[in-house]
PDB file of C-alpha atoms in Angstrom:
ATOM      1  CA  MET A 104      65.723 119.449  87.803  1.00 50.00           C
ATOM      2  CA  ASN A 105      68.567 117.369  89.186  1.00 62.00           C
ATOM      3  CA  GLY A 106      68.206 118.516  92.784  1.00 61.00           C
ATOM      4  CA  GLY A 107      71.110 119.393  95.004  1.00 62.00           C
ATOM      5  CA  ILE A 108      71.867 122.575  96.820  1.00 63.00           C
ATOM      6  CA  PRO A 109      70.745 125.402  94.485  1.00 69.00           C
ATOM      7  CA  PRO A 110      73.933 127.531  94.732  1.00 64.00           C
ATOM      8  CA  LEU A 111      76.065 124.474  93.937  1.00 64.00           C
ATOM      9  CA  GLN A 112      74.301 123.768  90.653  1.00 71.00           C
ATOM     10  CA  ASP A 113      76.652 126.303  89.058  1.00 76.00           C
ATOM     11  CA  ARG A 114      79.760 124.305  88.127  1.00 81.00           C
ATOM     12  CA  ARG A 115      82.265 127.066  88.841  1.00 84.00           C
ATOM     13  CA  LEU A 116      80.798 127.775  92.258  1.00 83.00           C
ATOM     14  CA  ALA A 117      80.775 124.063  93.068  1.00 83.00           C
ATOM     15  CA  ALA A 118      84.420 123.737  91.978  1.00 87.00           C
ATOM     16  CA  GLY A 119      85.360 126.700  94.146  1.00 90.00           C
ATOM     17  CA  PHE A 120      83.544 125.140  97.078  1.00 89.00           C
ATOM     18  CA  VAL A 121      85.425 121.862  96.627  1.00 90.00           C
ATOM     19  CA  VAL A 122      88.783 123.652  96.469  1.00 93.00           C
ATOM     20  CA  PHE A 123      87.889 125.744  99.530  1.00 94.00           C
ATOM     21  CA  MET A 124      86.892 122.668 101.540  1.00 94.00           C
ATOM     22  CA  TYR A 125      90.086 120.779 100.661  1.00 95.00           C
ATOM     23  CA  ALA A 126      92.116 123.859 101.623  1.00 96.00           C
ATOM     24  CA  SER A 127      90.242 124.235 104.915  1.00 95.00           C
ATOM     25  CA  VAL A 128      90.599 120.610 105.925  1.00 95.00           C
ATOM     26  CA  ALA A 129      94.286 120.466 104.987  1.00 95.00           C
ATOM     27  CA  ALA A 130      94.989 123.695 106.875  1.00 94.00           C
ATOM     28  CA  LEU A 131      93.187 122.367 109.951  1.00 94.00           C
ATOM     29  CA  VAL A 132      95.047 119.057 109.888  1.00 94.00           C
ATOM     30  CA  THR A 133      98.470 120.640 109.402  1.00 93.00           C
ATOM     31  CA  ILE A 134      97.961 123.226 112.126  1.00 92.00           C
ATOM     32  CA  LEU A 135      96.739 120.580 114.579  1.00 92.00           C
ATOM     33  CA  LEU A 136      99.720 118.340 113.851  1.00 92.00           C
ATOM     34  CA  THR A 137     102.114 121.255 114.146  1.00 92.00           C
ATOM     35  CA  ALA A 138     100.500 122.411 117.395  1.00 91.00           C
ATOM     36  CA  ALA A 139     100.968 118.916 118.809  1.00 92.00           C
ATOM     37  CA  LEU A 140     104.658 118.916 117.895  1.00 92.00           C
ATOM     38  CA  THR A 141     105.730 122.489 118.605  1.00 90.00           C
ATOM     39  CA  ARG A 142     104.639 125.667 120.366  1.00 87.00           C
ATOM     40  CA  SER A 143     106.210 128.103 117.910  1.00 90.00           C
ATOM     41  CA  ASP A 144     103.755 130.654 116.518  1.00 90.00           C
ATOM     42  CA  ILE A 145     105.915 131.116 113.445  1.00 92.00           C
ATOM     43  CA  LEU A 146     105.794 127.413 112.605  1.00 90.00           C
ATOM     44  CA  LEU A 147     102.039 127.362 113.198  1.00 91.00           C
ATOM     45  CA  GLY A 148     101.589 130.185 110.690  1.00 91.00           C
ATOM     46  CA  ILE A 149     103.814 128.481 108.151  1.00 93.00           C
ATOM     47  CA  ALA A 150     101.940 125.199 108.621  1.00 92.00           C
ATOM     48  CA  LEU A 151      98.607 126.959 108.201  1.00 92.00           C
ATOM     49  CA  GLY A 152      99.686 128.601 104.956  1.00 93.00           C
ATOM     50  CA  ALA A 153     101.349 125.496 103.580  1.00 94.00           C
ATOM     51  CA  GLY A 154      98.365 123.311 104.437  1.00 94.00           C
ATOM     52  CA  ALA A 155      95.934 125.707 102.804  1.00 94.00           C
ATOM     53  CA  ILE A 156      98.017 125.992  99.642  1.00 95.00           C
ATOM     54  CA  LEU A 157      98.595 122.245  99.364  1.00 94.00           C
ATOM     55  CA  GLY A 158      94.937 121.486 100.082  1.00 95.00           C
ATOM     56  CA  ALA A 159      93.758 123.948  97.435  1.00 95.00           C
ATOM     57  CA  ALA A 160      96.224 122.523  94.931  1.00 95.00           C
ATOM     58  CA  PHE A 161      95.034 118.989  95.685  1.00 94.00           C
ATOM     59  CA  GLY A 162      91.391 120.030  95.321  1.00 93.00           C
ATOM     60  CA  ALA A 163      92.092 121.722  92.000  1.00 93.00           C
ATOM     61  CA  TRP A 164      94.000 118.654  90.803  1.00 92.00           C
ATOM     62  CA  ARG A 165      91.104 116.379  91.815  1.00 91.00           C
ATOM     63  CA  ILE A 166      88.635 118.513  89.868  1.00 88.00           C
ATOM     64  CA  HIS A 167      90.938 118.628  86.855  1.00 88.00           C
ATOM     65  CA  SER A 168      91.584 114.876  86.889  1.00 87.00           C
ATOM     66  CA  THR A 169      87.886 113.952  87.203  1.00 80.00           C
ATOM     67  CA  PRO A 170      86.397 112.901  83.866  1.00 80.00           C
ATOM     68  CA  GLU A 171      84.141 115.541  82.275  1.00 73.00           C
ATOM     69  CA  ASP A 172      80.963 113.451  82.500  1.00 72.00           C
ATOM     70  CA  GLU A 173      81.382 112.953  86.282  1.00 68.00           C
ATOM     71  CA  ARG A 174      81.838 116.626  87.152  1.00 61.00           C
TER      72      ARG A 174
END
């Protein structure tokens, strides 16, 4: 047994977790930066969506670009 958190031993679940975390962090960062620059609720919503989408895309790209033996 290799150890680790038991639910994350499944590769697909672990990949989903990585993508979710990148999306969450990117959404948080973009909404905080937008909140510091503007008070518009519309722009905050757009920043939240854009950050989440870009973060998820970056997470998926990182998983895809990682060599197979390191996944």
